[in-house]
């Protein structure tokens, strides 16, 4: 999370592009990619397309299954076999499938809309802060490389207006 408060009397620019993150490992420095709001939005759009395709396949399979629901087979005590069709059973199955498909599609759409709203609200973006304004959000970084369970250290450099802020991070292993 990054919070920026403009205490000056002038508007201040914040841009995600110039933010830098560097991991320090084994005596070397490795650049960590900054994941921007736009990248996260594109990733979410791609996820939504995949979810829509899978939901469509599931809805199609559900509809096909319902279309076959009115058909059945029988065997008499004398051993004769045959088939039958029940329009009532077919109508009930098709009605249920339509309701289930509508619920699946609605849930897929609602999840996508909710995910986009979360990104819009939570992720820090380029902004111009008027005097006295506060702005903040999540800054997403590519994960640091694994150090075999050892402590990870990295530096994040954030520029706000003409101010350069250097943040040193030491991340210990989980549970420590």
Short mmCIF file of C-alpha atoms in Angstrom, two decimals:
data_model
loop_
_atom_site.label_atom_id
_atom_site.label_comp_id
_atom_site.label_asym_id
_atom_site.label_seq_id
_atom_site.Cartn_x
_atom_site.Cartn_y
_atom_site.Cartn_z
CA UNK A 1 0.00 0.00 0.00
CA UNK A 2 1.22 3.45 -0.89
CA UNK A 3 -0.26 6.62 0.56
CA UNK A 4 0.60 10.08 -0.76
CA UNK A 5 -0.40 13.30 0.97
CA UNK A 6 0.25 16.59 -0.81
CA UNK A 7 1.28 19.00 1.93
CA UNK A 8 2.52 21.62 -0.53
CA UNK A 9 0.64 24.59 -1.94
CA UNK A 10 1.00 23.31 -5.53
CA UNK A 11 -0.47 20.30 -7.36
CA UNK A 12 1.87 17.30 -7.30
CA UNK A 13 2.18 14.65 -10.00
CA UNK A 14 2.41 10.95 -9.24
CA UNK A 15 3.13 8.49 -12.04
CA UNK A 16 3.45 4.73 -11.66
CA UNK A 17 5.83 4.45 -14.65
CA UNK A 18 8.91 5.86 -12.89
CA UNK A 19 8.44 3.64 -9.79
CA UNK A 20 11.40 1.28 -9.45
CA UNK A 21 11.81 -1.94 -7.49
CA UNK A 22 15.08 -3.85 -7.17
CA UNK A 23 15.66 -7.12 -5.34
CA UNK A 24 19.05 -7.66 -3.70
CA UNK A 25 20.16 -11.31 -3.76
CA UNK A 26 23.50 -13.09 -3.66
CA UNK A 27 25.43 -9.84 -4.07
CA UNK A 28 23.48 -8.85 -7.21
CA UNK A 29 20.54 -6.60 -7.93
CA UNK A 30 17.55 -7.78 -9.96
CA UNK A 31 14.86 -5.50 -11.33
CA UNK A 32 11.34 -6.34 -10.16
CA UNK A 33 8.60 -5.53 -12.64
CA UNK A 34 5.98 -2.99 -11.60
CA UNK A 35 2.52 -4.32 -12.46
CA UNK A 36 0.42 -1.33 -13.47
CA UNK A 37 -3.31 -0.80 -13.16
CA UNK A 38 -3.63 -1.11 -16.94
CA UNK A 39 -1.83 -4.47 -16.89
CA UNK A 40 -4.11 -5.73 -14.12
CA UNK A 41 -7.19 -4.56 -16.04
CA UNK A 42 -5.99 -6.40 -19.17
CA UNK A 43 -5.32 -9.53 -17.11
CA UNK A 44 -8.85 -9.30 -15.67
CA UNK A 45 -10.35 -8.82 -19.15
CA UNK A 46 -8.47 -11.93 -20.34
CA UNK A 47 -9.76 -13.84 -17.31
CA UNK A 48 -13.30 -12.69 -18.11
CA UNK A 49 -13.02 -13.89 -21.71
CA UNK A 50 -11.83 -17.31 -20.52
CA UNK A 51 -14.61 -17.45 -17.91
CA UNK A 52 -17.21 -16.48 -20.53
CA UNK A 53 -15.98 -19.22 -22.88
CA UNK A 54 -16.06 -21.85 -20.14
CA UNK A 55 -19.48 -20.67 -18.97
CA UNK A 56 -20.74 -20.88 -22.56
CA UNK A 57 -19.45 -24.43 -22.90
CA UNK A 58 -21.06 -25.41 -19.59
CA UNK A 59 -24.36 -23.76 -20.58
CA UNK A 60 -24.31 -25.54 -23.93
CA UNK A 61 -23.68 -28.90 -22.28
CA UNK A 62 -26.43 -28.19 -19.76
CA UNK A 63 -28.88 -27.27 -22.54
CA UNK A 64 -27.97 -30.38 -24.55
CA UNK A 65 -28.46 -32.59 -21.52
CA UNK A 66 -31.85 -30.99 -20.89
CA UNK A 67 -32.87 -31.52 -24.52
CA UNK A 68 -32.34 -35.26 -24.04
CA UNK A 69 -34.18 -35.38 -20.71
CA UNK A 70 -37.63 -36.35 -22.09
CA UNK A 71 -36.37 -39.53 -23.74
CA UNK A 72 -36.23 -42.85 -21.96
CA UNK A 73 -36.04 -46.61 -22.45
CA UNK A 74 -38.21 -49.34 -21.00
CA UNK A 75 -38.23 -53.12 -20.75
CA UNK A 76 -41.45 -55.07 -20.16
CA UNK A 77 -41.64 -58.17 -17.94
CA UNK A 78 -41.86 -60.25 -21.13
CA UNK A 79 -38.53 -58.80 -22.31
CA UNK A 80 -39.72 -56.33 -24.95
CA UNK A 81 -37.81 -53.08 -25.03
CA UNK A 82 -38.67 -49.68 -26.41
CA UNK A 83 -38.25 -45.95 -26.08
CA UNK A 84 -40.60 -43.21 -25.00
CA UNK A 85 -40.73 -39.44 -24.90
CA UNK A 86 -42.21 -37.38 -22.06
CA UNK A 87 -42.86 -33.78 -23.10
CA UNK A 88 -43.52 -32.87 -19.47
CA UNK A 89 -40.15 -34.18 -18.29
CA UNK A 90 -38.46 -32.44 -21.23
CA UNK A 91 -40.16 -29.12 -20.46
CA UNK A 92 -39.22 -29.31 -16.77
CA UNK A 93 -35.58 -30.20 -17.56
CA UNK A 94 -35.30 -27.45 -20.19
CA UNK A 95 -36.84 -24.89 -17.81
CA UNK A 96 -34.39 -25.91 -15.08
CA UNK A 97 -31.46 -25.78 -17.49
CA UNK A 98 -32.47 -22.31 -18.71
CA UNK A 99 -32.65 -21.04 -15.11
CA UNK A 100 -29.30 -22.65 -14.23
CA UNK A 101 -27.67 -21.23 -17.37
CA UNK A 102 -29.01 -17.75 -16.64
CA UNK A 103 -27.66 -17.98 -13.07
CA UNK A 104 -24.23 -19.15 -14.32
CA UNK A 105 -24.02 -16.37 -16.90
CA UNK A 106 -25.18 -13.73 -14.39
CA UNK A 107 -22.64 -14.92 -11.82
CA UNK A 108 -19.85 -14.77 -14.41
CA UNK A 109 -20.80 -11.21 -15.40
CA UNK A 110 -21.19 -10.06 -11.79
CA UNK A 111 -17.82 -11.52 -10.81
CA UNK A 112 -16.13 -9.71 -13.68
CA UNK A 113 -17.80 -6.41 -12.80
CA UNK A 114 -16.90 -6.82 -9.12
CA UNK A 115 -13.26 -7.60 -9.97
CA UNK A 116 -13.01 -4.51 -12.19
CA UNK A 117 -14.54 -2.34 -9.44
CA UNK A 118 -12.02 -3.70 -6.91
CA UNK A 119 -9.14 -2.86 -9.25
CA UNK A 120 -10.53 0.64 -9.85
CA UNK A 121 -10.85 1.28 -6.11
CA UNK A 122 -7.76 -0.47 -4.76
CA UNK A 123 -4.88 -0.11 -7.22
CA UNK A 124 -2.78 3.07 -7.29
CA UNK A 125 -2.81 4.87 -10.63
CA UNK A 126 -1.29 7.98 -12.18
CA UNK A 127 -2.75 11.02 -10.47
CA UNK A 128 -2.37 14.75 -9.95
CA UNK A 129 -2.89 15.62 -6.31
CA UNK A 130 -4.22 19.11 -5.55
CA UNK A 131 -2.82 20.84 -2.43
CA UNK A 132 -4.00 19.18 0.78
CA UNK A 133 -5.29 16.03 -0.99
CA UNK A 134 -4.52 12.45 -0.06
CA UNK A 135 -4.28 9.58 -2.54
CA UNK A 136 -3.27 5.97 -2.18
CA UNK A 137 -3.68 2.37 -3.20
CA UNK A 138 -1.98 -0.92 -3.82
CA UNK A 139 1.31 -0.92 -5.68
CA UNK A 140 1.74 -4.31 -7.37
CA UNK A 141 5.20 -5.76 -7.94
CA UNK A 142 6.29 -8.98 -9.58
CA UNK A 143 7.08 -11.39 -6.76
CA UNK A 144 10.67 -11.46 -5.53
CA UNK A 145 12.76 -14.46 -6.53
CA UNK A 146 12.86 -17.29 -4.02
CA UNK A 147 15.85 -17.26 -1.71
CA UNK A 148 15.39 -20.83 -0.51
CA UNK A 149 13.28 -19.68 2.43
CA UNK A 150 15.83 -17.04 3.45
CA UNK A 151 15.05 -13.40 4.03
CA UNK A 152 14.41 -11.35 0.89
CA UNK A 153 15.47 -7.75 0.59
CA UNK A 154 14.53 -5.20 -1.99
CA UNK A 155 14.34 -1.47 -2.53
CA UNK A 156 11.37 0.46 -3.89
CA UNK A 157 11.90 3.97 -5.25
CA UNK A 158 8.79 6.16 -5.58
CA UNK A 159 8.92 9.63 -7.08
CA UNK A 160 6.17 12.10 -6.21
CA UNK A 161 6.58 15.46 -7.90
CA UNK A 162 10.23 16.33 -7.38
CA UNK A 163 10.55 14.20 -4.20
CA UNK A 164 12.26 10.81 -4.43
CA UNK A 165 11.40 8.28 -1.72
CA UNK A 166 13.57 5.19 -1.20
CA UNK A 167 12.01 2.35 0.78
CA UNK A 168 14.16 -0.58 1.87
CA UNK A 169 12.22 -3.78 2.55
CA UNK A 170 13.40 -6.87 4.42
CA UNK A 171 10.94 -9.73 4.08
CA UNK A 172 11.47 -12.68 6.35
CA UNK A 173 10.29 -16.24 5.73
CA UNK A 174 6.62 -16.97 6.50
CA UNK A 175 5.87 -17.64 10.15
CA UNK A 176 8.94 -15.87 11.48
#
